Coordinates of C-alpha atoms and ligand atoms in Angstrom, one line a residue:
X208 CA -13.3 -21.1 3.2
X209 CA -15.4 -17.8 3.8
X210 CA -13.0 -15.1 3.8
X211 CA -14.1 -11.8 4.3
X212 CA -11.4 -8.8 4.0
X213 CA -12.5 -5.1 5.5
X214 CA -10.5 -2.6 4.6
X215 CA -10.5 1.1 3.6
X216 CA -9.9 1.4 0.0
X217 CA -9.5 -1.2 -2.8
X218 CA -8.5 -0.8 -6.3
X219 CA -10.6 -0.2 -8.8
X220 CA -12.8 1.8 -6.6
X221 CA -10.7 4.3 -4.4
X222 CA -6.9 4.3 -3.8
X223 CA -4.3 6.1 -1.8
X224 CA -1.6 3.9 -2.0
X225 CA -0.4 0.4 -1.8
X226 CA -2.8 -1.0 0.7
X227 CA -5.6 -0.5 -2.0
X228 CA -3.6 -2.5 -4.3
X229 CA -3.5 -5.9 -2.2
X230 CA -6.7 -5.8 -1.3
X231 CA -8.1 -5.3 -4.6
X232 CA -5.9 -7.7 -6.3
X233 CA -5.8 -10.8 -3.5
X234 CA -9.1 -11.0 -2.9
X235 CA -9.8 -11.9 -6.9
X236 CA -7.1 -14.7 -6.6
X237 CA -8.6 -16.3 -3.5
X238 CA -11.4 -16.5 -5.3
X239 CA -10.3 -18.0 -8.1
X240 CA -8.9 -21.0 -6.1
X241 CA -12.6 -21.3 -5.0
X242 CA -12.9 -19.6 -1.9
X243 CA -16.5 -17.3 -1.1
X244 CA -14.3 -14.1 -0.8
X245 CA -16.0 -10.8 0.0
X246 CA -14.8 -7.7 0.5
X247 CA -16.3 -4.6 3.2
X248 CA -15.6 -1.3 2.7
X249 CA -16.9 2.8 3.1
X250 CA -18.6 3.5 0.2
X251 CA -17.2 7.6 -0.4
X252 CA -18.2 9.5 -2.7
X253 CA -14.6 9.4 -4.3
X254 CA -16.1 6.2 -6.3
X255 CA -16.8 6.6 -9.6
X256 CA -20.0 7.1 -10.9
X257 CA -19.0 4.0 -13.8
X258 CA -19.0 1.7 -10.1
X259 CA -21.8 3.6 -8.1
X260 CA -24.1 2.5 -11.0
X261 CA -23.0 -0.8 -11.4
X262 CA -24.0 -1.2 -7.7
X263 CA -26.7 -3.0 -6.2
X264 CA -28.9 -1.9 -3.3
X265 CA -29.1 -4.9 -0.9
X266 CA -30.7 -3.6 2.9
X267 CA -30.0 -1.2 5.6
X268 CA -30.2 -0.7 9.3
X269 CA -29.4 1.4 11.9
X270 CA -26.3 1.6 13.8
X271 CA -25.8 2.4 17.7
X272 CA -22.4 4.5 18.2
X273 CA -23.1 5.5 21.8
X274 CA -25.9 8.2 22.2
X275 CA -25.8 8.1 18.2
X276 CA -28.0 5.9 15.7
X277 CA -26.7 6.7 12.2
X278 CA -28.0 4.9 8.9
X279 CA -26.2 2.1 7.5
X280 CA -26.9 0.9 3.9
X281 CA -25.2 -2.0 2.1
X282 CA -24.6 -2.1 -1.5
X283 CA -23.4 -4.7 -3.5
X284 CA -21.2 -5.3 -6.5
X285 CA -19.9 -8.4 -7.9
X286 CA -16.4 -8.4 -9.8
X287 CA -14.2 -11.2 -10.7
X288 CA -15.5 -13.5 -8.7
X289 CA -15.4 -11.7 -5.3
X290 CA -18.8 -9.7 -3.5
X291 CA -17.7 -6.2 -3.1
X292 CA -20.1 -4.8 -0.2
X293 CA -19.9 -0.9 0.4
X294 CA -21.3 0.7 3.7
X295 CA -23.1 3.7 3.2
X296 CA -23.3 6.6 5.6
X297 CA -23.2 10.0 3.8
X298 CA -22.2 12.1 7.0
X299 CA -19.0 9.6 7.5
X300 CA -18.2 8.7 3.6
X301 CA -20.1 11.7 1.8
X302 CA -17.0 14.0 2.0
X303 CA -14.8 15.6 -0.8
X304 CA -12.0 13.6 0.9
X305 CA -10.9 9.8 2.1
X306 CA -8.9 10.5 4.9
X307 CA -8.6 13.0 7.9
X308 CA -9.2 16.8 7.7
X309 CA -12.7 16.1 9.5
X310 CA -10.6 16.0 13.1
X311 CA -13.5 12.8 13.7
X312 CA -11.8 10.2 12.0
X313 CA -12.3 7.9 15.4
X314 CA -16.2 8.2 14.7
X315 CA -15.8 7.4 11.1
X316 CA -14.2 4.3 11.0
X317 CA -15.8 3.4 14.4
X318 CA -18.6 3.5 12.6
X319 CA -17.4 1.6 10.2
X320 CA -16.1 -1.2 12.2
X321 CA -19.2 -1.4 14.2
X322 CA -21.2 -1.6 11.1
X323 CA -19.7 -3.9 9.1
X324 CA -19.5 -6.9 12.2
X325 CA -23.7 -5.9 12.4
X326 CA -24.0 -6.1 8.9
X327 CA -22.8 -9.6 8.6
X328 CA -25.9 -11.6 10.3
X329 CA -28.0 -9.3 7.8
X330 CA -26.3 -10.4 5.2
X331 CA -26.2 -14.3 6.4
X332 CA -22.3 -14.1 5.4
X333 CA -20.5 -15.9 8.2
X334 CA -16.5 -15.8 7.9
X335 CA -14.3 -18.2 8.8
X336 CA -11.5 -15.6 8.6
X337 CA -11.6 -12.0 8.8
X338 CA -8.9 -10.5 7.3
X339 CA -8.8 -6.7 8.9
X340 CA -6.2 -4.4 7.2
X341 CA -4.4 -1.5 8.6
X342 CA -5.8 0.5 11.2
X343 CA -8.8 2.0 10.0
X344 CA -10.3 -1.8 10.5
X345 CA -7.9 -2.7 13.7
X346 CA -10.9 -2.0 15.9
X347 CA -12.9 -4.9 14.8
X348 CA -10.8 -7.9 15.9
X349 CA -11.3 -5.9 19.6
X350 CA -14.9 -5.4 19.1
X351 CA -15.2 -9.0 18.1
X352 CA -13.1 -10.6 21.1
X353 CA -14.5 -7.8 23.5
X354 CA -18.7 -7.4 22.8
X355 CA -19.4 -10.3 20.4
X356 CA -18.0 -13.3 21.1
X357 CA -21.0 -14.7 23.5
X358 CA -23.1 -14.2 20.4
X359 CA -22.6 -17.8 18.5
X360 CA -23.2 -16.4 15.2
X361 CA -19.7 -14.6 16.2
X362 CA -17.8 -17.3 17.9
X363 CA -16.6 -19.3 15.4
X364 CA -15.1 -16.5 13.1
X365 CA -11.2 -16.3 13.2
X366 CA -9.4 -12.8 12.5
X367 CA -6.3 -11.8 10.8
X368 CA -4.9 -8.7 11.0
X369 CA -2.3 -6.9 8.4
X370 CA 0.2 -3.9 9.4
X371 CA 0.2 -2.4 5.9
X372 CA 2.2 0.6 7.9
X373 CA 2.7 0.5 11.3
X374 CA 3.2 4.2 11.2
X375 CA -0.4 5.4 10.9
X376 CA -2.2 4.1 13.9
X377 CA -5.2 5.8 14.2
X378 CA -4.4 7.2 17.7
X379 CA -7.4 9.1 19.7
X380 CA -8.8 9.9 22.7
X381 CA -9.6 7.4 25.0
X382 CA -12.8 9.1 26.3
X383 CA -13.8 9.9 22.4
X384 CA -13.0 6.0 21.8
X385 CA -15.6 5.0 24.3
X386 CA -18.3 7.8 23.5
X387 CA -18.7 6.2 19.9
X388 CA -17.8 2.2 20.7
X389 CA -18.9 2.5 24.3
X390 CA -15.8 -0.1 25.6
X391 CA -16.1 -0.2 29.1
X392 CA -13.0 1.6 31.4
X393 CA -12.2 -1.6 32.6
X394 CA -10.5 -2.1 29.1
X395 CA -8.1 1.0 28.9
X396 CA -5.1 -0.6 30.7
X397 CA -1.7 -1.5 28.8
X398 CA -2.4 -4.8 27.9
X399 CA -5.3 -4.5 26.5
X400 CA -6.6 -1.0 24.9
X401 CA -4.9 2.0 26.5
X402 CA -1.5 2.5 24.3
X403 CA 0.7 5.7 26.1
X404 CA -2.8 7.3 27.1
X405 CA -4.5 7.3 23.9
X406 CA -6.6 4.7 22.2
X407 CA -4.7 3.0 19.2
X408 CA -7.0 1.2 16.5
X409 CA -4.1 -0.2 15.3
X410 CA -3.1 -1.7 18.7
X411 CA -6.8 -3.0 19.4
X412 CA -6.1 -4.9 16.3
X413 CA -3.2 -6.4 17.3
X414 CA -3.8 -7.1 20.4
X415 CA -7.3 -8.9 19.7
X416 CA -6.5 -10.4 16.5
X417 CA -5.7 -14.7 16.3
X418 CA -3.2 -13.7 13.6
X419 CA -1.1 -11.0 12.8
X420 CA 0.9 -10.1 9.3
X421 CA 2.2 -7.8 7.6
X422 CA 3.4 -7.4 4.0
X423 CA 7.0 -8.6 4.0
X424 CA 9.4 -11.1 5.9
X425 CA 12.3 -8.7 6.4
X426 CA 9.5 -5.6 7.8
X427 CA 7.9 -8.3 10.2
X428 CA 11.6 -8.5 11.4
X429 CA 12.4 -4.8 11.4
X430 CA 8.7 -4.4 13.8
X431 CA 9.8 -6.1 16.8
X432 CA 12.9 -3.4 17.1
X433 CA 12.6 -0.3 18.6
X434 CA 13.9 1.4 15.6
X435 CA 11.0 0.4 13.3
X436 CA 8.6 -0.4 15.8
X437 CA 6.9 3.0 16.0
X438 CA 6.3 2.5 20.1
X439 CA 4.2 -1.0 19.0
X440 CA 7.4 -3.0 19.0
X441 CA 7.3 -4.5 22.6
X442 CA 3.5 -5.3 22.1
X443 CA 4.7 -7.3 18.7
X444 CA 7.7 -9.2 20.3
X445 CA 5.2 -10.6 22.4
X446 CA 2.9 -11.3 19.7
X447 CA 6.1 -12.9 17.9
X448 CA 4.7 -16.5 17.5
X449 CA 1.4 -15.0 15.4
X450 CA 3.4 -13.1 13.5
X451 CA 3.8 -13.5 9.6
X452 CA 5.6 -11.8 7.2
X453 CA 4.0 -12.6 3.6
X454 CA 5.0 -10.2 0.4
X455 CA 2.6 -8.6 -1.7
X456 CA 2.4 -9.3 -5.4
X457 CA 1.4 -7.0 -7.6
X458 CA -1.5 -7.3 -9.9
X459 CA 0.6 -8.8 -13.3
X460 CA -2.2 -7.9 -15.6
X461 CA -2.7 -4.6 -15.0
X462 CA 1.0 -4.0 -15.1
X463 CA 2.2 -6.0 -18.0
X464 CA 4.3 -4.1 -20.8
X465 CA 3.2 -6.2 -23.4
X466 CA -0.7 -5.0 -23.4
X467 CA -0.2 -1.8 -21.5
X468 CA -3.1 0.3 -22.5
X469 CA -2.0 3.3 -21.0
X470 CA 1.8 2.9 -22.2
X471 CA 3.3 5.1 -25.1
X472 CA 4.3 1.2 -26.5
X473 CA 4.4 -2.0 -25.8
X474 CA 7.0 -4.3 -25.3
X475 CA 8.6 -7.2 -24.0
X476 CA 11.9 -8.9 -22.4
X477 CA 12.6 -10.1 -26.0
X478 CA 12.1 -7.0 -27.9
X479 CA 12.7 -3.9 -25.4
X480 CA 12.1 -2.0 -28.4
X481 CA 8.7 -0.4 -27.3
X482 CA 11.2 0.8 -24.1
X483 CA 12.9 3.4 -26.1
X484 CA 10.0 4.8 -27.6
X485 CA 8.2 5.3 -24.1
X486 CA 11.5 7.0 -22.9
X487 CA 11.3 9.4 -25.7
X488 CA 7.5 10.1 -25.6
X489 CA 8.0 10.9 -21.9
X490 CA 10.5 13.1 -22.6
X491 CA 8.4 14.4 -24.8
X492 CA 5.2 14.9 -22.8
X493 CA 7.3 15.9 -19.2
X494 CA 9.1 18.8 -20.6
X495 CA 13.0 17.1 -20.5
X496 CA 14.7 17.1 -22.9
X497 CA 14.1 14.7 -25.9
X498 CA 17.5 12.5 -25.5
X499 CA 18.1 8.9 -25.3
X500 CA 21.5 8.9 -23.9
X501 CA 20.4 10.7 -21.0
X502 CA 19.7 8.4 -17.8
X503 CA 15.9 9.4 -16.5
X504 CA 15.5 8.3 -13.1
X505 CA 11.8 7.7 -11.7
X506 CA 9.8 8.7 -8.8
X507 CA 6.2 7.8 -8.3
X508 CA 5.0 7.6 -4.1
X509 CA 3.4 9.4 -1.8
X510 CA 5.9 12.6 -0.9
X511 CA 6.4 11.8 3.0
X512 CA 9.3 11.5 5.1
X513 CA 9.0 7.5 4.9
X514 CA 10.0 7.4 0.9
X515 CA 13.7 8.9 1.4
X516 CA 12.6 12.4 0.3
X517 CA 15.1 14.6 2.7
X518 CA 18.4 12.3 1.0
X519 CA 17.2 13.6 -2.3
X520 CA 16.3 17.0 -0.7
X521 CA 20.3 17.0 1.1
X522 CA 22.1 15.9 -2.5
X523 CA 19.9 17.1 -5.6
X524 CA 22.3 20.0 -6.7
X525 CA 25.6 17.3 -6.5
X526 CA 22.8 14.6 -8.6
X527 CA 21.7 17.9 -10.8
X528 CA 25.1 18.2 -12.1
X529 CA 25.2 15.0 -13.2
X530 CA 24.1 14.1 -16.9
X531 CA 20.6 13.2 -15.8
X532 CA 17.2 14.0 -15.4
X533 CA 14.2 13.7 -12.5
X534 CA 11.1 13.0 -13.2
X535 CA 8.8 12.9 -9.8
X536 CA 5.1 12.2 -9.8
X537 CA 3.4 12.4 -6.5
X538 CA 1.3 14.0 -3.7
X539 CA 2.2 14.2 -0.3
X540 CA 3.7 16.8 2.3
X541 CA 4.5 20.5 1.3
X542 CA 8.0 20.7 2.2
X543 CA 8.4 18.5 -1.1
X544 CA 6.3 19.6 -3.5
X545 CA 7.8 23.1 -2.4
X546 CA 11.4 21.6 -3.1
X547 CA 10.4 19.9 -6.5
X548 CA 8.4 22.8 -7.8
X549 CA 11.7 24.7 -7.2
X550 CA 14.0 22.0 -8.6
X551 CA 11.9 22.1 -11.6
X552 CA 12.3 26.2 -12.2
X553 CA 15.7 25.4 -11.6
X554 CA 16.8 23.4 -13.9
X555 CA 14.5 23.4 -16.6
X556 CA 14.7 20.2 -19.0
X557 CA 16.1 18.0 -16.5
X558 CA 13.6 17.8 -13.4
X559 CA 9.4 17.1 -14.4
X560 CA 7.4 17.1 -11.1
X561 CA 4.1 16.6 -11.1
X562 CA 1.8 16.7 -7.7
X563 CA -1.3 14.5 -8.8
X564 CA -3.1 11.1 -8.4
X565 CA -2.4 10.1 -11.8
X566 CA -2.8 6.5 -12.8
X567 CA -2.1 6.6 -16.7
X568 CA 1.3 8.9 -16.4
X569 CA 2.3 6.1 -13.1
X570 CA 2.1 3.8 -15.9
X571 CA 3.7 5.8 -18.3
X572 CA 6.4 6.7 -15.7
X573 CA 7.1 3.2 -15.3
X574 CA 7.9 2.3 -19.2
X575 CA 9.9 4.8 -19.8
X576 CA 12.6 5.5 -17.1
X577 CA 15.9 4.0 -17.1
X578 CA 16.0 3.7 -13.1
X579 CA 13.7 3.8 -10.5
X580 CA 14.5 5.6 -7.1
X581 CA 13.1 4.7 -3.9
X582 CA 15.5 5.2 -1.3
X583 CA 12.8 4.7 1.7
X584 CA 13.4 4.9 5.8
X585 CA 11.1 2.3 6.0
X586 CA 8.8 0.4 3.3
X587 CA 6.7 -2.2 4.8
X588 CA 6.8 -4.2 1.3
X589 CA 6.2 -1.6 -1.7
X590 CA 4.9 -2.5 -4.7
X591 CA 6.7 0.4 -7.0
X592 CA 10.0 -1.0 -7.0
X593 CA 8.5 -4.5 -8.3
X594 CA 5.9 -2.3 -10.9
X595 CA 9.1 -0.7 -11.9
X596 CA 10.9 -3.8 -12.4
X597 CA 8.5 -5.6 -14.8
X598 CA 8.5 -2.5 -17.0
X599 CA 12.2 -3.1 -17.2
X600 CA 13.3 -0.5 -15.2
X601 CA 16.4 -0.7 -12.8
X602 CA 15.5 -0.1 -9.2
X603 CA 17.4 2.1 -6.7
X604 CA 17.1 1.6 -3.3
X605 CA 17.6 1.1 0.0
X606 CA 18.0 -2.1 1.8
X607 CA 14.8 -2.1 4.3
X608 CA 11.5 -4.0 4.6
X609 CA 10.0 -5.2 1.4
X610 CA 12.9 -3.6 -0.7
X611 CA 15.6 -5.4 0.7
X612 CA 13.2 -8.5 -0.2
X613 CA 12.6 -8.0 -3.3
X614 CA 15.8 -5.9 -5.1
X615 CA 19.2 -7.2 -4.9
X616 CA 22.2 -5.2 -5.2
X617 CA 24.0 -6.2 -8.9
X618 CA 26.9 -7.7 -8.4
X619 CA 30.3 -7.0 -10.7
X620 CA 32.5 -10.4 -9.4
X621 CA 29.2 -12.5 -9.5
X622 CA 27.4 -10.7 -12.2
X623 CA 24.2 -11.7 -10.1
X624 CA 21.1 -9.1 -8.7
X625 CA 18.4 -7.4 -10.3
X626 CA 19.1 -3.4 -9.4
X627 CA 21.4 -1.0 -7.4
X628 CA 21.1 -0.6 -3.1
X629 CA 22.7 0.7 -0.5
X630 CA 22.3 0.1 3.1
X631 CA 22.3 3.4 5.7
X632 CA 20.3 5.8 5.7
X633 CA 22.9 8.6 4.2
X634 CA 22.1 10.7 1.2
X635 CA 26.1 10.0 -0.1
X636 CA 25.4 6.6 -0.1
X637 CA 22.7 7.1 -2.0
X638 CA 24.2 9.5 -4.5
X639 CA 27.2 7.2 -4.8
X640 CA 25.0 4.6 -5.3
X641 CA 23.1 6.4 -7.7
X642 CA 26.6 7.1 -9.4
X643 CA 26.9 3.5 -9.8
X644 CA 24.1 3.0 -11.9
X645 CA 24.8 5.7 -14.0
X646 CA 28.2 4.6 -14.9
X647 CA 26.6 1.1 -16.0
X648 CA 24.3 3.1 -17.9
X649 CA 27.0 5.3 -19.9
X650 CA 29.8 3.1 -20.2
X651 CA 28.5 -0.6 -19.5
X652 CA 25.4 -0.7 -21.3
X653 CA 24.7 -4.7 -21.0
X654 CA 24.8 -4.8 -17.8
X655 CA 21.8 -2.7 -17.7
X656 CA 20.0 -4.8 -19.9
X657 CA 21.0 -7.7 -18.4
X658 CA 19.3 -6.3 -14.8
X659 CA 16.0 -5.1 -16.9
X660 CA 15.6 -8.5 -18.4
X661 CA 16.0 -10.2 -15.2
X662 CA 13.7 -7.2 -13.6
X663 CA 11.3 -8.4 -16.0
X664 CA 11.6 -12.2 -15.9
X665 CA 10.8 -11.6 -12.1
X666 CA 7.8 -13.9 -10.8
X667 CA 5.4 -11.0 -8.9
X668 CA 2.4 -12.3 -9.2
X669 CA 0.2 -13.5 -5.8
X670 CA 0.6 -17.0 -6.1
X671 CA 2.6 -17.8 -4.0
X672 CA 2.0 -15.3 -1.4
X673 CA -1.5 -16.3 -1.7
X674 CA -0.4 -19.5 -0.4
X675 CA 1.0 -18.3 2.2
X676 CA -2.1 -16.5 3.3
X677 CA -4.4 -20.0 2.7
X678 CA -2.0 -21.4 5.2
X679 CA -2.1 -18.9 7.9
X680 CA -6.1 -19.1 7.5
X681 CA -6.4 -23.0 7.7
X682 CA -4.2 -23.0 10.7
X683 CA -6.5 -20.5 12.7
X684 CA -9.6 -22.3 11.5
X685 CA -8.3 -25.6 12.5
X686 CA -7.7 -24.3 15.6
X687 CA -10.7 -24.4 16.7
Ligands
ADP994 P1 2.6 3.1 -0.2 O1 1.6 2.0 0.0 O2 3.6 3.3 0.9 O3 2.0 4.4 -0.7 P2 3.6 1.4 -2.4 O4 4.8 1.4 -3.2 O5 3.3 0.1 -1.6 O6 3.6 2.7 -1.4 O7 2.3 1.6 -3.3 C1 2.1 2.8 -3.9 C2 1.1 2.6 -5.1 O8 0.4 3.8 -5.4 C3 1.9 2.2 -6.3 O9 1.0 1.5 -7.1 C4 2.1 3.6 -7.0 O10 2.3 3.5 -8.4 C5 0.8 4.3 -6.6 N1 1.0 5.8 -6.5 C6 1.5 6.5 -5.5 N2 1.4 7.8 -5.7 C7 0.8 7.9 -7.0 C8 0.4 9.1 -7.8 N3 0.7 10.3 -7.4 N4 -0.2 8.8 -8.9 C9 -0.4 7.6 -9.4 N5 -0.1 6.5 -8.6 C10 0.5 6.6 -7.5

């Protein structure tokens, strides 16, 4: 099959958070089972220079958004098998950021969207499947269904589309909406376009998409329920029998123990030796104190409301006076990096916050905690918990989306699971959950190893969601 994926960031080249991750590492293992997989995305400045010269120049053209006609260039890299194409626009992608202080995000990855389906016949690259992701790319299944599909170069291609979080949207004005993609009024009623008076890229892509996903089977549960639904849900119950829920992997070289290059050590299920000595270095480097006995608990993820921040927030002076220590690495929304920054004054040697994109101490982060916390209102599929896990350290979370998939609560009669959870959304469960796993840890030490060796014998890798996804695309191209 020809499988092209759009998206907005990808790993190695620019990354916010987890959606980066699965598009940088699927794509690679499509293409290893022989697929032509290629990959569309903004080429921003925030790409390193080491990429930007690897890069090669392939065409450009011009690009009508309404009353606008902006530059489009194509350049083209090629990387483990998959074509990386990056569209060039210095007024959209130029900018000392990725996302959204520029208030014209709707003109940005309009332009995108347009671009990339114009680029295609350029490029003589006809898809099978389109695989859209998240909303920045939502609008091009619409534009496709909507403006293209007399053209017969157009007709044939099948879309996908992936909720990576069905929180951001990408929710504008209707009347801005048409001034860049010029979609006719005639479009801007509920079941097609207009979504509670706005325009919604991430409803245009589900509503116009053949297939919809997103990245585990207990969130694609949780989004046809008003609770998780984020005002979509209605619009996804009826969208039901397209639905897919398929977990990420993770990318298992990159995060392997044993050849680490960023780790303090290596190590492995057999020989957790390496573990220790990453514990201590951490200590070392984070400013805690240098102690083996003492549980270090991990946070690495974006500081919003969605990662469980305001449980920690309601209970960290009862969790403070436990033997413990914190150790938070993140960026995200002030009211946390306030509260950590304060934590950290306040109790010096036991709480190391850090508010940076910072891939090597992620890594380092990973190896050398004893438990992993991420107590989330809602996580689509998360890949920390599973990072966490192949480093051998004991996750702590709650039971939603792509958590509740992948950890499972240990069990004392059965001696079964693979971390510690707890189910409502209540910062006392959470602390007494948390109390749990540091009793294990201080007066039951085998059971602890026991769950980091099963963490670590865990199979994360994309095969068999990859699979999955082969099979969603050869139903929709059979289809036609
Ligand atoms: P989300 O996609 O909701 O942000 P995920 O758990 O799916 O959360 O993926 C987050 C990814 O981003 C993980 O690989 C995590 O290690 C990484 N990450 C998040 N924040 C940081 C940070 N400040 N520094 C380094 N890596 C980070």
């Amino acid at each position: 099959m020809n499988i092209l994926f759009t998206a907005s960031e990808c790993v190695p080249f620019v990354k916010t958070g987890g959606l980066a991750d699965v598009v940088g590492s699927l794509a690679p293992v499509l293409a290893k089972k022989g697929h032509d997989v290629r990959v569309m995305m903004p080429m921003y400045t925030a790409i390193g220079q080491e990429w930007q010269e690897k890069m090669q120049f392939q065409l450009h053209f011009d690009v009508q958004l309404g009353w606008r006609r902006q530059y489009c260039g194509i350049h083209m890299l090629k990387k483990d098998g998959v074509i990386y194409y990056f569209l060039d626009n210095k007024y959209y992608f130029g900018r000392s950021y990725i996302y959204g202080l520029g208030g014209d995000e709707y003109e940005r990855f309009g332009f995108f969207c347009r671009a990339m389906l114009n680029a295609l016949p350029l490029l003589e690259f006809q898809p099978d499947i389109l695989h859209a992701h998240d909303w920045q790319s939502g609008m091009i299944p619409a534009l496709m269904k909507i403006q293209y599909a007399h053209l017969p170069f157009y007709a044939g291609i099948r879309s996908v589309f992936t909720i990576h979080n069905l929180q951001y949207q990408g929710i504008f004005g209707i009347k801005e909406v048409q001034d860049v993609l010029g979609l006719g009024d005639g479009l801007w009623s509920a079941d097609k376009l207009e979504c509670f008076g706005c325009a919604n890229f991430m409803k245009a892509g589900l509503v116009y998409s053949d297939a919809i996903s997103t990245v585990s089977p207990s969130y694609a549960e949780e989004i046809t329920t008003a609770y998780y639904g984020e005002r979509l849900d209605g619009l996804i119950r009826s969208r039901r029998d397209s639905l897919y829920g398929v977990l990420n992997g993770i990318d298992v070289q990159e995060y392997d123990p044993e050849t680490d290059p960023m780790i303090y050590a290596n190590y492995s299920r057999e020989d957790l030796g390496g573990k220790a000595e990453n514990k201590r270095r951490l200590q070392q480097e984070l400013g805690l104190e240098v102690n083996e006995d003492i549980p270090l608990i991990a946070m690495v993820g974006r500081l919003t409301n969605q990662k469980g921040l305001d449980l920690v927030d309601c209970v960290l002076s009862d969790f403070m006076d436990e033997n413990v220590q914190l150790a938070v690495l993140g960026m995200g929304d002030a009211r946390y990096t306030n509260l950590f920054s304060w934590a950290e004054q306040q109790h010096r040697g036991k709480i190391a916050a850090r508010f940076a994109m910072d891939h090597e101490l992620a890594h380092k982060l990973y190896a050398g905690a004893d438990f992993f916390l991420m107590p989330s209102l809602f996580e689509p599929c998360g890949l920390s918990q599973m990072i966490a896990m192949r480093y051998g350290t004991v996750p702590i979370v709650r039971e939603t989306g792509g958590l509740r998939d992948t950890v499972l609560s240990y069990n004392e009669f059965e001696g079964n699971g693979n971390g510690f959870t707890f189910l409502n959304y209540n910062a006392h469960d959470m602390l007494a959950v948390i109390r749990r796993a540091l009793y294990y840890f201080k007066k039951e030490k085998d059971v602890i190893h026991t769950l980091r060796v099963r963490g670590m014998e865990g199979d994360y890798s994309w095969a068999h969601s990859a699979q999955e996804y082969l099979a969603i695309f050869s139903k929709l191209v059979k289809q036609e």
